[in-house]
Amino acid sequence: MLSRPATKISLTMDDIISYEHRKMVRDTARHRELEQQMDSSQDTSQSTVDEAATTTSQQDITPAQQTRAAKAKAALPTARAALDLPALSPLELGIKLSSLDSPGLDPQLQYYSLGDNEAPEGTHNHKRVASDSYGSGAPYWMSQIKRQGKTPYGANSSFVIWRNVRDYGAKGDGVTDDTYAINNATADGNRCGFGCDSQTTTPAIIFFPPGIYLISTPLIQYYYTQFIGDANNLPRIIATPNFYGIGLFDADVYLAYGFSWYTNQNNFYRQIRNFILDITNVPAKQEQHCLHWQVAQATSLQNIVFDMVATSPGQTNKHMGIFMDNGSGGFMEDLIFNGGNVGFFAGNQQFTVRNLTFNNCQTGVFQNWNWVFTYKSLVFNGCLIGMDFSQGGEVPAMSSTIVQDSYFNNVQYGIITSFTSNSTPSSAGSLVLDNVLFSNTDPAIQFPNNTVILAGNQVIPSFVQGTWYSAYEAEEVVHNLTCYEPTAKYARIQQPMAAPPKSPSLLDPKTTNPSNRIWERSRPQYEGVPYTKFKSVITNGKCAGDGITDDTACLQAFLGTVAADEVAYFDHGAYVISNTLQIPNNIKMQGEIWPMIMVDGSAAAFSDATNPKPAIRVGNPGDTGTTEMVEFVFETRGAAPGAIMMEWNLAGANGDPTATGMWDVHWRIAGSNGTKLQSDTCTKKPTVQHTADPKCIGSFMLLHITHTASLTMSNNWGWVSDHELDLTDHNQIDIYNGRGVLVESQGPVVMYGTAFEHSMLYNYNVANAKDIYMGVIQSETMYAQDNPNALDSWTPDSRYTDPTFEECFIATCYKTIGLNFFNSTYIFVYGAGLYSFFNNYDQGCLLTENCQQYMVSMQQSEGIYIYALNTKAAANMVEIDQVAVVPQAANPSTFCQTVAFFEYP
């Protein structure tokens, strides 16, 4: 995913000095301006944002709350640090972490400590069994199974994928400095490090057995790398007292003058899971992070504990758990932050974050900037500040944030925001709370000057700040005829609202604190399954996985032999299929660092766009079961215009959408070795008027969730490649994929952290569907459009409820629809980033925010609820039945255009 084309920058020393001087002057002026604004805001009522909005006013605050606020004056600064506003590169960001404010602890602050055998509220798989270990302690299958995966499209047939750090000399004894050995394990084999933009042919799993690994400088994570610890006995990575570097783990190494190893928006395909990251040996006054996480799509963090020095009254603490300065992500889940100044310093375009616990942090989450973040199922215990969204002051640095199904327990200040009646741009700083419990936490939301916006010690069913649109059918008389046309009420608000009527099927009845949460499930790691239950597709199935051999029959036979208590293990490789592969209804499928299922475009089954067929079919219509699919990539080998890459029919057993699903499963069409759709054959042609090249078509559709389906999707990226990953030119390419994801399910379906990008007709299409939860979704319009436009390459097919574009009459209308609704109801979107950056690879349209006409389209639908809707350069953010109802010009934000809440009840 690129928000703009990658460019090489040549800087002289004069340029650098000039830039730093301008930045210093700007920062100093901005800091003074913020101080003046905060001083003056003490006497300004913030209770009303406009005439349509109502908030908690000063006279509504109880005497007890006023007393509490007065006591806290000294604890909370009246002006936030003057950190730079959001940027798209490290050079532009230029932040100084040492200037983060660290308020002193209020005497009323209560601490919540964990016993040795206590699992923190709301967390997954973090049971503590000893003073310094987490997990069951049982043998973990990942360290025991036979390793035989190969890189079929790489130049080195002897390349080693699986690396145990002990085999490279790491001791894990807590005494020996293991830095050099572990970095050797990662770098071995001429991998994609410094000077390499991207590469799919040198994947590596770096495995850490249980132990204490002492390190003195960062462990560098190369491209296409997984750092994995033993899930049953988490290894501890611990810093030496003189540790030097940005973090214990570093996902993107900084170079001089703000450059880094990888382009942050292109830093794909990496994981870190099952660790304790410990910086308690480092003095608290020293600025130190556990993890530098500057990443983009197909990345994840899971099952990590961040141990930092706990702050004592009057102590300076500069420890931080995650430092994420920019990127284009992403997904993380199941993390615990203990102590420190800031648990999670967050700055990225879009992210889905779930199941994080913050214990005794000064600030749990500090949002430096964003376009759209959804925080779900967070728990804050004994923190001074739960979430700080005040960056930028009167010019908010974040576009939109959602906090959902979360719990603030014994927190001094729940949420801080700088969105006011005077903040600009008008839609920046949008915030949504959905089903959030504040216990012994008051206030729930406030300004940096201690003015209360929303009182705490209650469940907040729904709160919205930002622009709100409520669509309806307006009556109009034309030539004595009564007509009805869609329109929308509009207001800029900062207030509690009625909660949306969530479908009961989407709610997990077993949840508490708060109750009635949306269904969710973490990625399975099969911690309790013995290695003898894993059946290898190579050893047991005798499949080739060499990227050339037709493995269709072999794979089908192998899947039929896997019992319900076993796991089908796909060793890394490329498994070519020439016909539909039927996935059994009750099977667990685990991939080794994203094995590739290659759909053969030359096969008769997948060559006819008028008669498309599923390449992967999960269940048959009406089936129920427990199929689980973990860590795969689906690609085409050549153009496959008749391939529906995956058709999902299966419903979760017992009405539970988490009983079946896919985690960390991705679609990658073109742009990598083995696809035959690369920059040497499909490079972009913006200077020549052209139609779609038949040899660069891609597939008919990436994913079809059918009428009977019910499932969980988590961290899934459907990417039609916009640029080359493996060939040295890394040029932009034109691939004409028909469709992204079509959702026709009657529910429940829950989708966490999904992205579908660069298809021709649409990226998301919700048709004839109901009871669907989506958060965050992300899409980009195909870069070459309108050369050719959406209809130059694909004919709308009514069998699949394709949009027809019949309302279009200008070129910018015939473009990829980001999110389309047809005949659907009770659809809940919690966070959307839908972007259009080009017109035939030219970005001049960004100057007028008019790269395309529409981004969200609705026909014959109602009960649509979209929170934190962000679009880029679409003249109209939302249209209903061919009538524009939400113009982008009315909703300026930090970079995108933002609507905090759109509803069509």
Short mmCIF file of C-alpha atoms in Angstrom, two decimals, residues 374-377 402-406 432-437 459-463 497-508 511 514-519 748 750 752 770-774 825-830 863-867 901 903 905:
data_model
loop_
_atom_site.label_atom_id
_atom_site.label_comp_id
_atom_site.label_asym_id
_atom_site.label_seq_id
_atom_site.Cartn_x
_atom_site.Cartn_y
_atom_site.Cartn_z
CA THR A 374 -10.17 1.28 16.24
CA TYR A 375 -9.26 0.25 19.79
CA LYS A 376 -11.38 -2.69 20.92
CA SER A 377 -11.45 -4.57 24.24
CA ILE A 402 -12.86 4.58 18.04
CA VAL A 403 -12.74 3.11 21.54
CA GLN A 404 -15.07 0.12 21.78
CA ASP A 405 -15.98 -2.56 24.34
CA SER A 406 -13.31 -1.29 26.74
CA VAL A 432 -16.24 7.66 19.11
CA LEU A 433 -16.88 5.68 22.29
CA ASP A 434 -18.97 2.55 21.96
CA ASN A 435 -19.84 0.45 25.02
CA VAL A 436 -17.07 1.67 27.32
CA LEU A 437 -17.09 1.18 31.11
CA VAL A 459 -20.99 2.75 31.10
CA ILE A 460 -20.95 5.00 28.04
CA PRO A 461 -23.15 3.24 25.43
CA SER A 462 -22.27 5.76 22.72
CA PHE A 463 -20.42 9.07 22.51
CA MET A 497 -25.82 9.60 21.57
CA ALA A 498 -28.29 6.76 21.42
CA ALA A 499 -26.44 3.51 20.84
CA PRO A 500 -27.05 1.83 17.50
CA PRO A 501 -29.45 -1.15 17.54
CA LYS A 502 -26.76 -3.82 17.30
CA SER A 503 -27.89 -7.18 15.97
CA PRO A 504 -28.11 -9.71 18.84
CA SER A 505 -26.33 -12.28 16.69
CA LEU A 506 -23.22 -10.06 16.71
CA LEU A 507 -22.99 -9.94 20.51
CA ASP A 508 -21.15 -12.49 22.62
CA THR A 511 -18.80 -11.13 28.04
CA PRO A 514 -18.51 -4.27 29.81
CA SER A 515 -21.09 -6.81 28.72
CA ASN A 516 -22.60 -7.17 25.25
CA ARG A 517 -19.31 -7.03 23.41
CA ILE A 518 -19.04 -7.83 19.73
CA TRP A 519 -17.78 -11.36 19.11
CA PRO A 748 -23.17 -12.98 11.92
CA VAL A 750 -17.13 -10.18 12.23
CA TYR A 752 -11.19 -7.25 12.19
CA LYS A 770 -27.35 -8.34 7.17
CA ASP A 771 -25.74 -8.54 10.63
CA ILE A 772 -22.18 -7.68 9.61
CA TYR A 773 -19.48 -6.06 11.79
CA MET A 774 -16.45 -4.47 10.12
CA THR A 825 -29.36 -3.85 6.56
CA TYR A 826 -27.83 -3.85 10.03
CA ILE A 827 -24.30 -3.31 8.82
CA PHE A 828 -21.93 -1.84 11.42
CA VAL A 829 -18.66 -0.33 10.22
CA TYR A 830 -16.35 0.78 13.02
CA GLY A 863 -29.80 0.20 9.04
CA ILE A 864 -26.31 1.26 7.94
CA TYR A 865 -24.05 2.63 10.69
CA ILE A 866 -20.57 3.87 9.79
CA TYR A 867 -18.28 5.30 12.46
CA PHE A 901 -20.71 9.04 12.46
CA GLU A 903 -26.19 6.58 9.90
CA PRO A 905 -31.41 4.07 10.14
#
